[in-house]
CSV table of C-alpha atoms in Angstrom, one decimal:
chain,number,residue,atom,x,y,z
A,405,MET,CA,-19.4,141.3,84.2
A,406,PRO,CA,-17.3,143.4,81.9
A,407,TRP,CA,-14.1,141.5,82.6
A,408,LEU,CA,-11.7,143.2,80.2
A,409,SER,CA,-12.9,146.8,81.1
A,410,THR,CA,-12.5,145.9,84.7
A,411,LEU,CA,-9.0,144.6,84.2
A,412,MET,CA,-8.1,147.9,82.6
A,413,ALA,CA,-9.9,150.1,85.0
A,414,VAL,CA,-8.5,148.6,88.2
A,415,PRO,CA,-4.8,149.5,87.4
A,416,VAL,CA,-5.8,153.0,86.2
A,417,LEU,CA,-7.7,153.7,89.4
A,418,GLY,CA,-4.8,152.1,91.3
A,419,ALA,CA,-2.3,154.5,89.6
A,420,VAL,CA,-4.5,157.5,90.7
A,421,GLY,CA,-4.5,156.1,94.3
A,422,VAL,CA,-0.7,155.6,94.2
A,423,SER,CA,-0.1,159.1,93.0
A,424,LEU,CA,-2.2,160.5,95.8
A,425,VAL,CA,-0.5,158.6,98.6
A,426,LYS,CA,2.1,160.7,100.5
A,427,ASN,CA,4.2,157.8,101.9
A,428,ASP,CA,6.6,156.1,99.5
A,429,LYS,CA,6.3,152.7,101.3
A,430,LEU,CA,2.5,152.8,101.3
A,431,ALA,CA,2.6,153.7,97.6
A,432,LYS,CA,4.6,150.6,96.9
A,433,GLN,CA,2.2,148.5,98.9
A,434,VAL,CA,-0.9,149.9,97.2
A,435,ALA,CA,0.7,149.3,93.8
A,436,LEU,CA,1.5,145.7,94.7
A,437,ALA,CA,-2.0,145.1,96.1
A,438,VAL,CA,-3.7,146.5,93.0
A,439,SER,CA,-1.5,144.4,90.6
A,440,LEU,CA,-2.4,141.3,92.7
A,441,VAL,CA,-6.1,142.1,92.3
A,442,VAL,CA,-5.6,142.4,88.6
A,443,LEU,CA,-3.8,139.0,88.5
A,444,ALA,CA,-6.6,137.4,90.6
A,445,LEU,CA,-9.3,138.8,88.3
A,446,THR,CA,-7.3,137.5,85.3
A,447,VAL,CA,-7.2,134.0,86.7
A,448,VAL,CA,-10.9,134.0,87.4
A,449,MET,CA,-11.6,135.2,83.9
A,450,ALA,CA,-9.3,132.6,82.4
A,451,THR,CA,-11.2,129.8,84.2
A,452,ARG,CA,-14.4,131.0,82.5
A,453,PHE,CA,-12.8,131.0,79.1
A,454,ASP,CA,-14.1,128.2,76.8
A,455,PRO,CA,-11.5,127.2,74.2
A,456,SER,CA,-14.1,125.1,72.3
A,457,SER,CA,-16.6,128.0,71.9
A,458,ALA,CA,-17.7,128.8,68.4
A,459,GLU,CA,-17.4,132.5,69.3
A,460,ARG,CA,-14.4,134.2,67.8
A,461,PHE,CA,-13.9,136.5,70.8
A,462,GLN,CA,-15.2,135.9,74.3
A,463,PHE,CA,-15.9,138.4,77.1
A,464,ALA,CA,-16.7,140.8,74.2
A,465,GLU,CA,-17.8,144.4,74.8
A,466,VAL,CA,-18.7,146.7,72.0
A,467,HIS,CA,-19.8,150.4,72.5
A,468,GLN,CA,-19.8,153.2,70.1
A,469,TRP,CA,-17.0,155.7,70.6
A,470,ILE,CA,-16.9,157.9,67.5
A,471,PRO,CA,-20.0,157.0,65.6
A,472,ARG,CA,-19.3,159.2,62.6
A,473,PHE,CA,-16.2,157.2,61.7
A,474,GLY,CA,-17.4,153.8,62.9
A,475,VAL,CA,-14.9,153.8,65.8
A,476,HIS,CA,-15.9,151.5,68.7
A,477,TYR,CA,-14.7,150.6,72.1
A,478,GLY,CA,-14.5,147.0,71.2
A,479,VAL,CA,-12.7,144.4,73.3
A,480,GLY,CA,-12.7,140.7,73.5
A,481,VAL,CA,-10.2,137.8,73.7
A,482,ASP,CA,-9.5,134.5,71.9
A,483,GLY,CA,-6.9,132.0,73.2
A,484,ILE,CA,-3.9,134.0,71.8
A,485,ALA,CA,-4.9,137.3,73.4
A,486,LEU,CA,-5.9,135.5,76.7
A,487,VAL,CA,-2.4,134.0,77.3
A,488,LEU,CA,-0.7,137.3,76.6
A,489,ILE,CA,-3.0,139.2,78.9
A,490,ALA,CA,-2.3,136.6,81.6
A,491,LEU,CA,1.4,137.0,81.0
A,492,SER,CA,1.1,140.8,81.5
A,493,ALA,CA,-1.0,140.3,84.6
A,494,LEU,CA,1.6,137.9,86.0
A,495,LEU,CA,4.7,139.9,85.3
A,496,VAL,CA,3.5,143.3,86.7
A,497,PRO,CA,3.3,142.2,90.4
A,498,ILE,CA,6.6,140.4,90.0
A,499,VAL,CA,8.1,143.6,88.6
A,500,ILE,CA,6.7,145.8,91.3
A,501,LEU,CA,8.1,143.5,94.0
A,502,ALA,CA,11.5,143.4,92.2
A,503,SER,CA,11.5,147.2,91.7
A,504,TRP,CA,11.1,147.9,95.4
A,505,HIS,CA,14.4,149.9,95.4
A,506,ASP,CA,14.7,150.9,91.7
A,507,ALA,CA,13.0,154.3,92.1
A,508,ASP,CA,14.2,155.6,95.4
A,509,GLY,CA,17.9,155.9,94.8
A,510,THR,CA,19.0,153.4,97.5
A,511,GLY,CA,20.6,150.9,95.1
A,512,ALA,CA,24.3,151.2,94.2
A,513,ALA,CA,23.4,151.5,90.5
A,514,ALA,CA,20.2,153.5,91.0
A,515,PRO,CA,19.7,156.9,89.3
A,516,PRO,CA,19.4,160.1,91.3
A,517,LYS,CA,16.4,160.1,93.6
A,518,ARG,CA,13.1,160.3,91.7
A,519,SER,CA,9.5,160.2,92.7
A,520,VAL,CA,8.7,156.7,93.9
A,521,ARG,CA,5.0,157.3,93.6
A,522,THR,CA,5.3,158.3,89.9
A,523,TYR,CA,7.4,155.2,89.1
A,524,PHE,CA,4.8,152.8,90.5
A,525,ALA,CA,1.9,154.8,89.1
A,526,LEU,CA,3.5,154.5,85.6
A,527,LEU,CA,3.8,150.7,86.1
A,528,LEU,CA,0.1,150.4,86.7
A,529,VAL,CA,-0.8,152.7,83.8
A,530,LEU,CA,1.4,150.6,81.6
A,531,GLU,CA,-0.4,147.4,82.8
A,532,ALA,CA,-3.7,148.9,81.7
A,533,MET,CA,-2.3,149.8,78.3
A,534,MET,CA,-0.8,146.3,77.8
A,535,ILE,CA,-4.1,144.6,78.7
A,536,GLY,CA,-6.0,147.0,76.4
A,537,VAL,CA,-3.7,146.4,73.3
A,538,PHE,CA,-4.2,142.6,73.5
A,539,ALA,CA,-8.0,142.9,74.2
A,540,ALA,CA,-8.8,145.4,71.5
A,541,THR,CA,-11.1,144.1,68.7
A,542,ASP,CA,-11.4,147.6,67.0
A,543,VAL,CA,-8.4,148.3,64.8
A,544,PHE,CA,-8.4,152.0,65.7
A,545,LEU,CA,-8.7,151.3,69.4
A,546,PHE,CA,-5.7,148.9,69.0
A,547,TYR,CA,-3.7,151.7,67.5
A,548,VAL,CA,-4.6,154.0,70.4
A,549,PHE,CA,-3.3,151.5,72.9
A,550,PHE,CA,-0.3,150.6,70.6
A,551,GLU,CA,0.8,154.2,70.8
A,552,ALA,CA,-0.3,155.0,74.4
A,553,MET,CA,2.0,152.3,75.7
A,554,LEU,CA,5.0,154.4,74.7
A,555,ILE,CA,4.3,157.2,77.2
A,556,PRO,CA,4.8,155.3,80.5
A,557,MET,CA,7.7,153.3,79.2
A,558,TYR,CA,9.4,156.4,77.8
A,559,PHE,CA,9.3,158.1,81.2
A,560,MET,CA,10.3,154.9,83.0
A,561,ILE,CA,13.5,154.7,80.9
A,562,GLY,CA,14.2,158.4,80.6
A,563,SER,CA,13.6,159.2,84.3
A,564,TYR,CA,14.6,156.1,86.1
A,565,GLY,CA,17.2,154.4,83.8
A,566,GLY,CA,21.0,154.3,83.7
A,567,VAL,CA,23.6,156.9,82.8
A,568,GLN,CA,22.5,157.1,79.1
A,569,ARG,CA,18.8,156.9,79.9
A,570,SER,CA,17.9,160.1,77.9
A,571,TYR,CA,19.5,158.9,74.7
A,572,ALA,CA,18.0,155.4,75.1
A,573,ALA,CA,14.5,156.8,75.8
A,574,VAL,CA,14.5,159.2,72.9
A,575,LYS,CA,15.8,156.5,70.5
A,576,PHE,CA,13.0,154.2,71.7
A,577,LEU,CA,10.4,156.9,71.2
A,578,LEU,CA,11.6,157.9,67.8
A,579,TYR,CA,11.7,154.4,66.4
A,580,SER,CA,8.3,153.6,67.9
A,581,LEU,CA,6.7,156.8,66.6
A,582,PHE,CA,8.1,156.1,63.1
A,583,GLY,CA,6.4,152.7,63.1
A,584,GLY,CA,3.3,154.1,64.7
A,585,LEU,CA,2.9,156.8,62.0
A,586,LEU,CA,3.1,154.2,59.2
A,587,MET,CA,0.5,152.2,61.0
A,588,LEU,CA,-1.8,155.2,61.4
A,589,VAL,CA,-1.6,155.8,57.6
A,590,ALA,CA,-2.4,152.1,57.0
A,591,VAL,CA,-5.3,152.1,59.5
A,592,ILE,CA,-6.9,155.1,57.9
A,593,ALA,CA,-6.4,153.7,54.4
A,594,LEU,CA,-7.9,150.4,55.5
A,595,TYR,CA,-11.0,152.2,56.7
A,596,VAL,CA,-11.3,154.2,53.4
A,597,VAL,CA,-10.7,151.3,51.1
A,598,ALA,CA,-12.8,148.7,52.9
A,599,GLU,CA,-15.9,151.0,52.8
A,600,LYS,CA,-17.4,149.3,55.8
A,601,ASN,CA,-17.8,152.4,57.9
A,602,THR,CA,-16.3,150.5,60.8
A,603,PHE,CA,-12.9,149.7,62.4
A,604,MET,CA,-14.2,146.5,64.0
A,605,PHE,CA,-11.6,143.8,63.2
A,606,PRO,CA,-14.1,140.8,62.6
A,607,GLU,CA,-16.0,142.9,60.0
A,608,LEU,CA,-12.8,143.9,58.2
A,609,ILE,CA,-11.6,140.3,57.6
A,610,GLY,CA,-11.9,139.7,53.9
A,611,ALA,CA,-12.9,143.3,53.2
A,612,ILE,CA,-9.8,144.1,51.1
A,613,GLN,CA,-10.0,142.0,47.9
A,614,ASP,CA,-7.5,143.7,45.7
A,615,PRO,CA,-4.0,142.1,46.0
A,616,GLY,CA,-2.1,145.3,45.2
A,617,THR,CA,-4.0,147.2,47.9
A,618,GLN,CA,-3.4,144.4,50.4
A,619,LYS,CA,0.3,144.6,49.8
A,620,TRP,CA,0.6,148.3,50.5
A,621,LEU,CA,-1.6,148.0,53.6
A,622,PHE,CA,0.3,145.0,54.8
A,623,LEU,CA,3.6,146.9,54.6
A,624,GLY,CA,2.2,149.7,56.7
A,625,PHE,CA,1.1,147.3,59.4
A,626,PHE,CA,4.1,145.0,59.2
A,627,ILE,CA,6.8,147.6,59.4
A,628,ALA,CA,5.2,149.0,62.5
A,629,PHE,CA,5.1,145.6,64.1
A,630,ALA,CA,8.6,144.8,62.9
A,631,VAL,CA,9.9,147.9,64.7
A,632,LYS,CA,7.9,147.1,67.8
A,633,ALA,CA,9.0,143.4,68.0
A,634,PRO,CA,11.8,144.2,67.0
A,635,LEU,CA,12.7,142.2,64.0
A,636,TRP,CA,16.0,142.6,62.2
A,637,PRO,CA,17.0,145.1,60.8
A,638,PHE,CA,14.6,147.3,62.8
A,639,HIS,CA,16.1,146.2,66.1
A,640,THR,CA,18.8,148.7,66.9
A,641,TRP,CA,16.7,150.6,69.6
A,642,LEU,CA,16.3,147.6,71.8
A,643,PRO,CA,19.8,147.0,73.2
A,644,ASP,CA,20.1,150.6,74.3
A,645,ALA,CA,16.6,150.8,75.8
A,646,ALA,CA,16.9,147.4,77.6
A,647,ALA,CA,20.4,148.2,78.9
A,648,GLN,CA,19.4,151.6,80.3
A,649,ALA,CA,16.0,150.8,81.6
A,650,PRO,CA,15.5,149.7,85.2
A,651,ALA,CA,15.5,145.9,85.4
A,652,GLY,CA,11.8,145.8,86.0
A,653,ALA,CA,11.0,148.1,83.1
A,654,ALA,CA,13.2,146.0,80.9
A,655,VAL,CA,11.2,142.9,81.8
A,656,LEU,CA,8.0,144.6,80.7
A,657,LEU,CA,9.6,146.1,77.6
A,658,VAL,CA,11.1,142.9,76.3
A,659,GLY,CA,8.6,140.5,77.9
A,660,VAL,CA,5.4,142.1,77.0
A,661,LEU,CA,5.6,145.3,74.9
A,662,ASP,CA,7.7,143.8,72.2
A,663,LYS,CA,5.2,140.9,72.0
A,664,VAL,CA,2.7,143.4,70.6
A,665,GLY,CA,4.7,143.4,67.4
A,666,THR,CA,4.6,139.6,66.9
A,667,TYR,CA,1.0,139.5,68.1
A,668,GLY,CA,0.1,142.1,65.6
A,669,MET,CA,1.7,140.1,62.8
A,670,LEU,CA,-0.3,137.0,63.7
A,671,ARG,CA,-3.6,138.8,64.4
A,672,PHE,CA,-3.7,141.6,61.8
A,673,CYS,CA,-1.2,141.0,59.0
A,674,LEU,CA,-2.3,137.4,58.4
A,675,GLU,CA,-6.0,137.8,58.7
A,676,LEU,CA,-6.6,141.2,57.2
A,677,PHE,CA,-4.1,140.8,54.3
A,678,PRO,CA,-3.9,137.0,53.7
A,679,GLU,CA,-2.6,137.2,50.1
A,680,ALA,CA,-0.1,139.9,50.8
A,681,SER,CA,1.1,137.8,53.8
A,682,LYS,CA,1.7,134.9,51.4
A,683,PHE,CA,3.4,137.2,48.9
A,684,PHE,CA,5.8,138.7,51.5
A,685,THR,CA,6.4,135.4,53.4
A,686,PRO,CA,9.7,134.6,51.7
A,687,LEU,CA,11.1,138.0,52.6
A,688,VAL,CA,9.9,137.8,56.2
A,689,ILE,CA,11.3,134.3,56.6
A,690,VAL,CA,14.7,135.6,55.5
A,691,LEU,CA,14.6,138.5,57.9
A,692,ALA,CA,13.6,136.1,60.7
A,693,VAL,CA,16.4,133.7,60.0
A,694,VAL,CA,19.0,136.5,59.7
A,695,GLY,CA,17.7,137.9,63.0
A,696,ILE,CA,18.0,134.5,64.7
A,697,VAL,CA,21.7,134.1,63.7
A,698,TYR,CA,22.7,137.7,63.9
A,699,GLY,CA,21.2,138.2,67.4
A,700,ALA,CA,22.9,135.1,68.7
A,701,ILE,CA,26.3,136.0,67.2
A,702,VAL,CA,26.3,139.6,68.5
A,703,ALA,CA,25.1,138.4,71.9
A,704,ILE,CA,28.3,136.2,72.2
A,705,GLY,CA,30.5,139.3,71.9
A,706,GLN,CA,28.7,141.5,74.5
A,707,THR,CA,30.4,142.6,77.7
A,708,ASP,CA,27.3,144.0,79.3
A,709,MET,CA,24.8,141.6,80.8
A,710,LYS,CA,21.7,143.5,80.0
A,711,ARG,CA,22.8,144.2,76.4
A,712,LEU,CA,23.6,140.5,76.0
A,713,ILE,CA,20.1,139.5,77.2
A,714,ALA,CA,18.6,142.1,74.8
A,715,TYR,CA,20.4,140.6,71.8
A,716,THR,CA,19.3,137.1,72.8
A,717,SER,CA,15.7,138.5,72.6
A,718,ILE,CA,16.3,139.7,69.1
A,719,SER,CA,17.3,136.1,68.2
A,720,HIS,CA,14.2,134.7,69.9
A,721,PHE,CA,11.9,137.2,68.2
A,722,GLY,CA,13.3,135.8,64.9
A,723,PHE,CA,12.0,132.4,66.0
A,724,ILE,CA,8.6,133.8,66.8
A,725,ALA,CA,8.4,135.6,63.4
A,726,LEU,CA,9.5,132.4,61.6
A,727,GLY,CA,6.7,130.5,63.4
A,728,VAL,CA,4.1,133.1,62.5
A,729,PHE,CA,4.9,133.3,58.8
A,730,ALA,CA,5.4,129.5,58.4
A,731,MET,CA,1.6,129.4,58.5
A,732,THR,CA,1.3,125.9,59.8
A,733,LYS,CA,-0.6,124.9,62.9
A,734,ASP,CA,2.4,123.7,64.9
A,735,ALA,CA,4.5,126.7,64.0
A,736,GLY,CA,1.7,129.2,64.8
A,737,ALA,CA,0.9,127.5,68.1
A,738,GLY,CA,4.6,127.3,68.9
A,739,ALA,CA,5.1,131.0,68.1
A,740,THR,CA,2.3,132.0,70.4
A,741,LEU,CA,3.6,129.7,73.1
A,742,TYR,CA,7.1,131.2,72.6
A,743,MET,CA,5.7,134.7,73.2
A,744,VAL,CA,4.6,133.5,76.7
A,745,ASN,CA,7.6,131.4,77.5
A,746,HIS,CA,10.0,134.1,76.4
A,747,GLY,CA,8.3,136.4,78.9
A,748,PHE,CA,9.1,133.9,81.7
A,749,SER,CA,12.6,133.2,80.6
A,750,THR,CA,13.8,136.7,79.7
A,751,GLY,CA,11.9,138.2,82.6
A,752,ALA,CA,13.9,135.9,85.0
A,753,LEU,CA,17.2,136.7,83.3
A,754,PHE,CA,16.6,140.5,83.5
A,755,LEU,CA,15.5,140.4,87.1
A,756,ILE,CA,18.4,138.3,88.3
A,757,ALA,CA,20.8,140.5,86.3
A,758,GLY,CA,19.1,143.4,88.1
A,759,PHE,CA,19.8,141.8,91.5
A,760,LEU,CA,23.5,141.3,90.5
A,761,ILE,CA,23.8,145.0,89.5
A,762,TYR,CA,22.1,146.1,92.7
A,763,ARG,CA,24.8,144.2,94.7
A,764,ARG,CA,27.8,145.1,92.6
A,765,GLY,CA,26.9,148.4,91.0
A,766,SER,CA,27.9,147.3,87.5
A,767,SER,CA,26.4,145.5,84.6
A,768,ARG,CA,29.8,144.5,83.1
A,769,ILE,CA,30.3,140.8,83.0
A,770,ALA,CA,34.0,141.1,83.7
A,771,ASP,CA,33.2,142.7,87.1
A,772,TYR,CA,31.9,139.4,88.4
A,773,GLY,CA,33.2,135.9,89.0
A,774,GLY,CA,32.7,133.1,91.5
A,775,VAL,CA,29.2,134.4,92.6
A,776,GLN,CA,27.9,130.8,93.1
A,777,LYS,CA,30.3,130.3,96.0
A,778,VAL,CA,28.8,133.2,98.0
A,779,SER,CA,25.2,133.3,96.6
A,780,PRO,CA,24.3,129.7,95.6
A,781,VAL,CA,20.5,130.3,95.3
A,782,LEU,CA,21.1,133.4,93.1
A,783,ALA,CA,23.5,131.4,90.9
A,784,GLY,CA,21.2,128.4,90.7
A,785,SER,CA,18.2,130.6,89.6
A,786,PHE,CA,20.4,132.3,87.1
A,787,LEU,CA,21.4,128.9,85.7
A,788,ILE,CA,17.8,127.7,85.3
A,789,ALA,CA,16.8,131.0,83.6
A,790,GLY,CA,19.9,130.8,81.4
A,791,LEU,CA,19.2,127.2,80.4
A,792,SER,CA,15.7,128.2,79.5
A,793,GLY,CA,17.2,130.9,77.2
A,794,LEU,CA,18.9,128.1,75.2
A,795,SER,CA,15.8,126.0,75.2
A,796,LEU,CA,17.0,123.1,77.3
A,797,PRO,CA,14.6,120.0,77.2
A,798,GLY,CA,12.5,120.0,80.3
A,799,LEU,CA,12.0,123.7,80.3
A,800,SER,CA,9.0,125.5,78.7
A,801,THR,CA,11.0,127.3,76.0
A,802,PHE,CA,12.1,124.0,74.5
A,803,VAL,CA,8.5,123.0,73.7
A,804,SER,CA,7.8,126.3,71.9
A,805,GLU,CA,11.1,126.4,70.0
A,806,PHE,CA,10.7,122.7,69.0
A,807,MET,CA,7.2,123.4,67.7
A,808,VAL,CA,8.3,126.4,65.7
A,809,LEU,CA,11.2,124.5,64.1
A,810,MET,CA,9.1,121.4,63.3
A,811,GLY,CA,6.2,123.4,62.0
A,812,SER,CA,8.5,125.6,59.8
A,813,TYR,CA,10.3,122.6,58.5
A,814,GLU,CA,7.1,121.4,56.9
A,815,ARG,CA,7.3,124.3,54.4
A,816,TYR,CA,10.7,125.9,54.7
A,817,LYS,CA,13.2,123.2,55.3
A,818,VAL,CA,16.3,125.3,54.6
A,819,ALA,CA,15.1,128.2,56.8
A,820,ALA,CA,14.3,125.8,59.7
A,821,ILE,CA,17.8,124.1,59.4
A,822,ILE,CA,19.6,127.4,59.5
A,823,ALA,CA,17.4,128.6,62.4
A,824,ALA,CA,18.3,125.5,64.3
A,825,SER,CA,21.9,126.8,64.4
A,826,GLY,CA,20.6,129.5,66.8
A,827,VAL,CA,20.1,126.8,69.4
A,828,VAL,CA,23.9,126.0,69.2
A,829,LEU,CA,24.8,129.7,69.4
A,830,ALA,CA,22.5,130.2,72.4
A,831,ALA,CA,24.4,127.5,74.3
A,832,ILE,CA,27.6,129.5,73.7
A,833,TYR,CA,26.4,132.9,74.8
A,834,ILE,CA,24.4,131.6,77.8
A,835,LEU,CA,27.0,129.2,79.2
A,836,TRP,CA,29.8,131.6,78.6
A,837,MET,CA,28.0,134.4,80.5
A,838,TYR,CA,27.3,132.0,83.3
A,839,GLN,CA,30.9,130.8,83.5
A,840,ARG,CA,32.3,134.3,83.6
A,841,THR,CA,29.9,135.6,86.2
A,842,MET,CA,29.2,132.6,88.5
A,843,ASN,CA,32.2,130.2,88.2
A,844,GLY,CA,35.9,130.7,88.7
A,845,PRO,CA,37.8,132.5,91.5
A,846,THR,CA,35.6,134.8,93.6
A,847,ALA,CA,36.2,138.4,92.7
A,848,GLU,CA,37.0,140.7,95.6
A,849,SER,CA,34.0,142.9,94.8
A,850,VAL,CA,31.8,139.7,95.0
A,851,LYS,CA,32.9,138.3,98.3
A,852,GLY,CA,30.5,140.5,100.2
A,853,PHE,CA,27.4,139.5,98.2
A,854,THR,CA,24.4,138.3,100.1
A,855,ASP,CA,22.2,135.5,98.6
A,856,LEU,CA,18.6,136.2,97.5
A,857,ASN,CA,16.5,137.4,100.3
A,858,ALA,CA,12.8,136.5,100.8
A,859,ARG,CA,11.5,139.2,98.6
A,860,GLU,CA,13.8,138.4,95.8
A,861,ARG,CA,13.0,134.7,96.0
A,862,TRP,CA,9.3,135.5,95.7
A,863,VAL,CA,10.2,137.5,92.5
A,864,VAL,CA,12.3,134.7,90.9
A,865,GLY,CA,10.5,131.7,92.3
A,866,PRO,CA,7.2,131.9,90.3
A,867,LEU,CA,9.0,132.4,87.0
A,868,VAL,CA,11.4,129.5,87.6
A,869,ALA,CA,8.5,127.3,88.6
A,870,LEU,CA,6.5,128.1,85.5
A,871,LEU,CA,9.5,127.4,83.3
A,872,ILE,CA,9.7,123.9,84.8
A,873,VAL,CA,6.0,123.1,85.0
A,874,PHE,CA,5.2,124.2,81.4
A,875,GLY,CA,8.3,122.4,80.3
A,876,PHE,CA,6.9,119.1,81.3
A,877,PHE,CA,3.2,119.9,80.9
A,878,PRO,CA,2.4,122.6,78.3
A,879,LYS,CA,-1.0,121.1,77.4
A,880,PRO,CA,-3.1,123.6,79.4
A,881,MET,CA,-1.7,126.5,77.5
A,882,LEU,CA,-1.8,124.7,74.1
A,883,ASP,CA,-5.4,123.7,74.7
A,884,VAL,CA,-6.2,127.4,74.9
A,885,ILE,CA,-3.9,128.5,72.0
A,886,ASN,CA,-4.6,125.8,69.4
A,887,PRO,CA,-8.2,126.6,68.5
A,888,ALA,CA,-7.4,130.3,68.1
A,889,VAL,CA,-4.4,129.6,65.9
A,890,ASP,CA,-6.7,127.3,63.8
A,891,LYS,CA,-9.2,130.0,63.3
A,892,THR,CA,-6.4,132.5,62.3
A,893,LEU,CA,-4.9,130.2,59.8
A,894,SER,CA,-8.4,129.4,58.3
A,895,SER,CA,-8.7,133.1,57.5
A,896,VAL,CA,-5.3,133.1,55.8
A,897,HIS,CA,-6.2,130.3,53.4
A,898,VAL,CA,-9.6,131.6,52.2
A,899,THR,CA,-10.2,133.6,49.0
A,900,PRO,CA,-7.0,132.7,47.2
A,901,PHE,CA,-6.3,135.3,44.4
A,902,THR,CA,-5.2,133.1,41.5
A,903,PRO,CA,-6.1,133.4,37.9
A,904,ALA,CA,-7.2,129.8,37.7
A,905,VAL,CA,-9.6,130.2,40.6
A,906,ALA,CA,-10.9,133.4,39.1
A,907,GLU,CA,-11.6,131.7,35.8
A,908,LYS,CA,-13.4,128.9,37.5
A,909,LYS,CA,-15.6,131.3,39.4
A,910,GLY,CA,-16.4,133.2,36.2
A,911,ALA,CA,-17.2,130.0,34.4
A,912,GLY,CA,-19.4,128.9,37.2
A,913,GLN,CA,-21.4,132.1,37.1
């Protein structure tokens, strides 16, 4: 069975069905049903994945697309791609359920009435793009999905976002297009220089032998991924986009789309340009550490909940980039695990923030206070999600952050020590936000709050459960991730370009 093609086709067909439905309620139900089918198929596919297989990519499909230029429809997954596809498949039905009122103008903070069918159709199209970008094993196909993801997200922010939605959507698009254009130039240059007449990723590994060429191509890919992640100092579009996007769209933006940047660093930068990756590692480590500290400090000063969560993500993406470029097994596995756990943690935070905004009509932290007295389940869920944001032991984010710091310490002790300060700063911004919104005297505008209803508990419950379960038992995910990270790092450490090695090779010949 063509598993990956099916996972992409189902949401696309579902989007067509949703757009044809005349009734808004039925459109929501169809979208939810389609997303649950995709999740079920993903679970079945994951059970058939063999982490010990010698194959680099499983469930592989390769078909010629543009034969003249060696472009293929090539898809397949290793452990890294599989867990990110699973994250995407899990978050979409949760977001659809959470977005039940985001698109129809019924919420206090909702934009003017827009097409409900279009909103949920865009969600399903975005799901197909997210699965495709992680599954692509052809570099050109990856680029197509990389850019195509912008379209549904742009319209979700620009048409269904907050007061400054147009500004945020255009800024998001311009930054992303800038990075995408650089990547397109690098992709074409890679094809020309490699002289392989193919864009298939496995065949391009080791194809670029010249260190200088590697460096230029690395920069083209890396800057595009750094903008997408976003890594400091390419981050400025994220707070605006996340703050203005509907809560559900913000979950997918920060929880999945931004992971394409860090995934690309791990997949393409390290393996296609190993020597350039080593050359630029000190610079990337500095950017990552600065991002960790900067994002945390700026988050402390935020007065808007969604902007605060966005800045915490900038800090967290610094941890992931640090893990990727530390180039150790523990750090690499921790960075990949962090991508998934961050999706759970930040997804829960954005969704609960969205529930608060729906009730109060404001995202300003000062407009709340004493929420736990009137909505204890909401407050308790917010506390668990917040504690996962500061990587409390017993929650899944602690495992990934600990692995990143320990793995990084093996090679970059100073960087790891400075990065650890981000944990302390995280405690400040998370606990301070919780104190100002949930504790203290109950604000007049909060007294009429209702607690989480059944639908909202189904939205938050799975994420909270996963944060706890994988906090105590991360082994199932690590068993899938570790072999893929090992294969990635083995590609990085081959063909070292040093004069001594070159002389030995020449003497041997």
